[in-house]
PDB file of N, CA and C in Angstrom:
ATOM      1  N   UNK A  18      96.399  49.452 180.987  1.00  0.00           N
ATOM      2  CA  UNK A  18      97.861  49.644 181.043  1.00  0.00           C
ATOM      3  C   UNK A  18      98.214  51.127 181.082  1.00  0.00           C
ATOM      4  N   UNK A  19      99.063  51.430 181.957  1.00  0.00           N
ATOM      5  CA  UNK A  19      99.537  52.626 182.574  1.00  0.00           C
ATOM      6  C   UNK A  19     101.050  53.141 181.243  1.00  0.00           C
ATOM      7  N   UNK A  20     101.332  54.173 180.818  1.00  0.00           N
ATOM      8  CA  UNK A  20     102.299  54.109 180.270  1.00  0.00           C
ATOM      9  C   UNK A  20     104.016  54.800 181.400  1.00  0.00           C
ATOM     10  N   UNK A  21     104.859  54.301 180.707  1.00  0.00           N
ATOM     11  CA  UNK A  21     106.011  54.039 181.893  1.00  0.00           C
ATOM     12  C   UNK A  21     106.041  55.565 181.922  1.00  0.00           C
ATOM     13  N   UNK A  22     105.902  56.272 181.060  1.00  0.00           N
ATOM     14  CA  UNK A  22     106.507  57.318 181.198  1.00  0.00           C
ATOM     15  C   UNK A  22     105.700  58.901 181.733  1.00  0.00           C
ATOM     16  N   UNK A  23     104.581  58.008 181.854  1.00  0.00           N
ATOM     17  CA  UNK A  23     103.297  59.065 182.465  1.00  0.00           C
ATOM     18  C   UNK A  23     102.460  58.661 183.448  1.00  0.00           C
ATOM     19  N   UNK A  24     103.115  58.809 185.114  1.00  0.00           N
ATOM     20  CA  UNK A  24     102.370  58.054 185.766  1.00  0.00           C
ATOM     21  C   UNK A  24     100.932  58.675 186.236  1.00  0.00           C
ATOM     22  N   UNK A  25     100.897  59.718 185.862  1.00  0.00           N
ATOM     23  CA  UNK A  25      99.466  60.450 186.166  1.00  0.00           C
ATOM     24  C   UNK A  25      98.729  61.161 184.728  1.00  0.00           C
ATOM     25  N   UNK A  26      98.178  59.955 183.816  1.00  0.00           N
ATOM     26  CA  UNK A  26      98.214  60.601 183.080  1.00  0.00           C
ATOM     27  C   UNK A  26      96.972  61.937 182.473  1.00  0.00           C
ATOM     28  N   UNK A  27      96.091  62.064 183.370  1.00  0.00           N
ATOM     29  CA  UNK A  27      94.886  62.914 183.665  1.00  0.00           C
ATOM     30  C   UNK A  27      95.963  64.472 183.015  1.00  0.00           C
ATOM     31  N   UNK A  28      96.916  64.554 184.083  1.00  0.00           N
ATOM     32  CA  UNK A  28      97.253  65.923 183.930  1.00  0.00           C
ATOM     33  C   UNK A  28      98.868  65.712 183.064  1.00  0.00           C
ATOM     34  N   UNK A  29      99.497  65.022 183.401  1.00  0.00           N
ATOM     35  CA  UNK A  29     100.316  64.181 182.727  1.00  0.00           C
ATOM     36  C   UNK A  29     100.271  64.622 181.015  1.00  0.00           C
ATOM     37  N   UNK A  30      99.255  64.190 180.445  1.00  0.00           N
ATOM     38  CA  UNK A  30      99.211  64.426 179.194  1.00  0.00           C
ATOM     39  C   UNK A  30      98.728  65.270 178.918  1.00  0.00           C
ATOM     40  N   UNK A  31      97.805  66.083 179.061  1.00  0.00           N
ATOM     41  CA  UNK A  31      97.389  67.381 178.832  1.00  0.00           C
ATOM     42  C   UNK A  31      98.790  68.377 179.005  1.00  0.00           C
ATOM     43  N   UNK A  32      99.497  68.216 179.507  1.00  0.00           N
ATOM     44  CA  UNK A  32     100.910  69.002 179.338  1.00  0.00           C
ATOM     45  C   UNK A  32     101.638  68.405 178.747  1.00  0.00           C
ATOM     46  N   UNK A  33     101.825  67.402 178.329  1.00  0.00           N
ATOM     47  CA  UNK A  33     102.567  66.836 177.280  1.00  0.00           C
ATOM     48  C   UNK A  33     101.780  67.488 175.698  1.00  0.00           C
ATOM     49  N   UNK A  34     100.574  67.654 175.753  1.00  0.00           N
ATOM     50  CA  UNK A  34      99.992  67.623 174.566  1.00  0.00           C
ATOM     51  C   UNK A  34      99.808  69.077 174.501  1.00  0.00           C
ATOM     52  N   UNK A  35      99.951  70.525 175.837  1.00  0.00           N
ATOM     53  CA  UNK A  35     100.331  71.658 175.183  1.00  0.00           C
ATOM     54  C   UNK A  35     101.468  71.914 174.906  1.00  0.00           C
ATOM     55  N   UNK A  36     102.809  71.115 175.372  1.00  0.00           N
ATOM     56  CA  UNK A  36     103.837  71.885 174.675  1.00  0.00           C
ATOM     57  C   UNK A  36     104.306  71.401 173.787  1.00  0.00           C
ATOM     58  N   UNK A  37     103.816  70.036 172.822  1.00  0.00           N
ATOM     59  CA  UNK A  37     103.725  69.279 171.854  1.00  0.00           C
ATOM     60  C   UNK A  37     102.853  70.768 170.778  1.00  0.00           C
ATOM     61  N   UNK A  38     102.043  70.630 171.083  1.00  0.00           N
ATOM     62  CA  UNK A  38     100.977  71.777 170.448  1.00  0.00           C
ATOM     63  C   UNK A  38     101.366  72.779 169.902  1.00  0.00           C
ATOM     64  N   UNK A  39     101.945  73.523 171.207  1.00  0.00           N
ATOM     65  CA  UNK A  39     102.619  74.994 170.973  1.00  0.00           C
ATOM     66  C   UNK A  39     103.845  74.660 170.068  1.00  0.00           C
ATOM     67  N   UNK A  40     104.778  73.511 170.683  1.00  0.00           N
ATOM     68  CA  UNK A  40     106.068  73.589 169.435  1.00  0.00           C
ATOM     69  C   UNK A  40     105.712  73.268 168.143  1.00  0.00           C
ATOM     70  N   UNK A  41     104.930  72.539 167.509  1.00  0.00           N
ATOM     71  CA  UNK A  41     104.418  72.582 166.453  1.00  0.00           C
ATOM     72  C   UNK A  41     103.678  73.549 165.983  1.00  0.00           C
ATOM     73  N   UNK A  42     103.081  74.341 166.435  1.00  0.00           N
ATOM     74  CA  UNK A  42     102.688  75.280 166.349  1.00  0.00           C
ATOM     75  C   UNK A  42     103.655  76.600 165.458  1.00  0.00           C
ATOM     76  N   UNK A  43     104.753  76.166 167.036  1.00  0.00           N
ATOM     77  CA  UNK A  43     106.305  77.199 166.594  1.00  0.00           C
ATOM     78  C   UNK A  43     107.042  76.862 165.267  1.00  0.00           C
ATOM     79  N   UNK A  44     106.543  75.648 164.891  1.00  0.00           N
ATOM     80  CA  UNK A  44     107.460  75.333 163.939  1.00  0.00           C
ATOM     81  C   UNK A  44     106.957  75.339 162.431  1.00  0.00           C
ATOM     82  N   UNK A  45     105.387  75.736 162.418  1.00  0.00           N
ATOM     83  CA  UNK A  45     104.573  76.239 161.235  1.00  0.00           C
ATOM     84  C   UNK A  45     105.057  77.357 161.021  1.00  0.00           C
ATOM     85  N   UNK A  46     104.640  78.395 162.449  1.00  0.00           N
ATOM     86  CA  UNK A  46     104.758  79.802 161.965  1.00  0.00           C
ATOM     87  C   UNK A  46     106.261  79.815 161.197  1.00  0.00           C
ATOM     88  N   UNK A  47     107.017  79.259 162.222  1.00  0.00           N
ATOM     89  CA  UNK A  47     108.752  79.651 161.220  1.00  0.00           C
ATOM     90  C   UNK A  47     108.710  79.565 159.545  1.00  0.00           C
ATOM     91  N   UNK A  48     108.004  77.840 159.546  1.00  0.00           N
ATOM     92  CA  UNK A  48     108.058  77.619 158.045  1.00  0.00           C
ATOM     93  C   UNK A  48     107.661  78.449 157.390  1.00  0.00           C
ATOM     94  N   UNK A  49     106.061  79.298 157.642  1.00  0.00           N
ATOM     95  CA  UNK A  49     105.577  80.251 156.769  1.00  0.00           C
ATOM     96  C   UNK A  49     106.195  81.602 156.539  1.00  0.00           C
ATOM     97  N   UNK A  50     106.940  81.660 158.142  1.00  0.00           N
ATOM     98  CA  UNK A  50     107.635  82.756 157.534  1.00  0.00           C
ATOM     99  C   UNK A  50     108.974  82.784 156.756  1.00  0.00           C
ATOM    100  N   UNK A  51     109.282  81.785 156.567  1.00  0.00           N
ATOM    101  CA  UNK A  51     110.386  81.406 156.067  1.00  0.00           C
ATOM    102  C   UNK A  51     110.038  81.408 154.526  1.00  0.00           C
ATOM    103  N   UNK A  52     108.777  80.949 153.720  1.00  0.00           N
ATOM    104  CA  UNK A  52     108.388  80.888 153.070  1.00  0.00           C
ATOM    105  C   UNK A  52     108.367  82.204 152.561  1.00  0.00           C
ATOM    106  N   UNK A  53     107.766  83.066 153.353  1.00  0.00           N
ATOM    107  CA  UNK A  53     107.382  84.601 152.933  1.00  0.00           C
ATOM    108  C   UNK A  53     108.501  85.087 152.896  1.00  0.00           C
ATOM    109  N   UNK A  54     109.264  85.063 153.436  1.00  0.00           N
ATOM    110  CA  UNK A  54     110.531  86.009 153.088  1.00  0.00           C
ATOM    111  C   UNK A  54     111.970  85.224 152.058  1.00  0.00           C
ATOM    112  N   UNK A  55     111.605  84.567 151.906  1.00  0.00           N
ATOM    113  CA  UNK A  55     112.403  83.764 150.710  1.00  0.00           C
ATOM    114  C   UNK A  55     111.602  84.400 148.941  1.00  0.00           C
ATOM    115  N   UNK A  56     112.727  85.090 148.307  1.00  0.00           N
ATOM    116  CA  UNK A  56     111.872  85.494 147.382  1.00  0.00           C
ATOM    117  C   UNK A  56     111.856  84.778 146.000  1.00  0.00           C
TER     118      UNK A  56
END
C-alpha cells in the first residue's frame, strides 16, 4: 500500500523526513536557548 499523500515515496520521504528533522531540530535549539537565558 502506497500512502495518499506520497506518491513517490523513495524521494518523497527522504524530504519529508529532512525538513521534519531540521524543524525539530529548530525547535530544540530554541528550547535550550530559551532555557539558558531564562535566569
Amino acid at each position: 500500500m502506497q500512502p495518499v499523500l506520497d506518491p513517490n515515496p523513495k524521494d518523497g520521504q527522504k524530504k519529508m523526513l529532512l525538513v521534519f528533522g531540521s524543524f525539530l531540530a529548530i525547535l530544540v535549539i530554541i528550547a535550550i536557548v530559551a532555557t539558558i537565558a531564562s535566569p
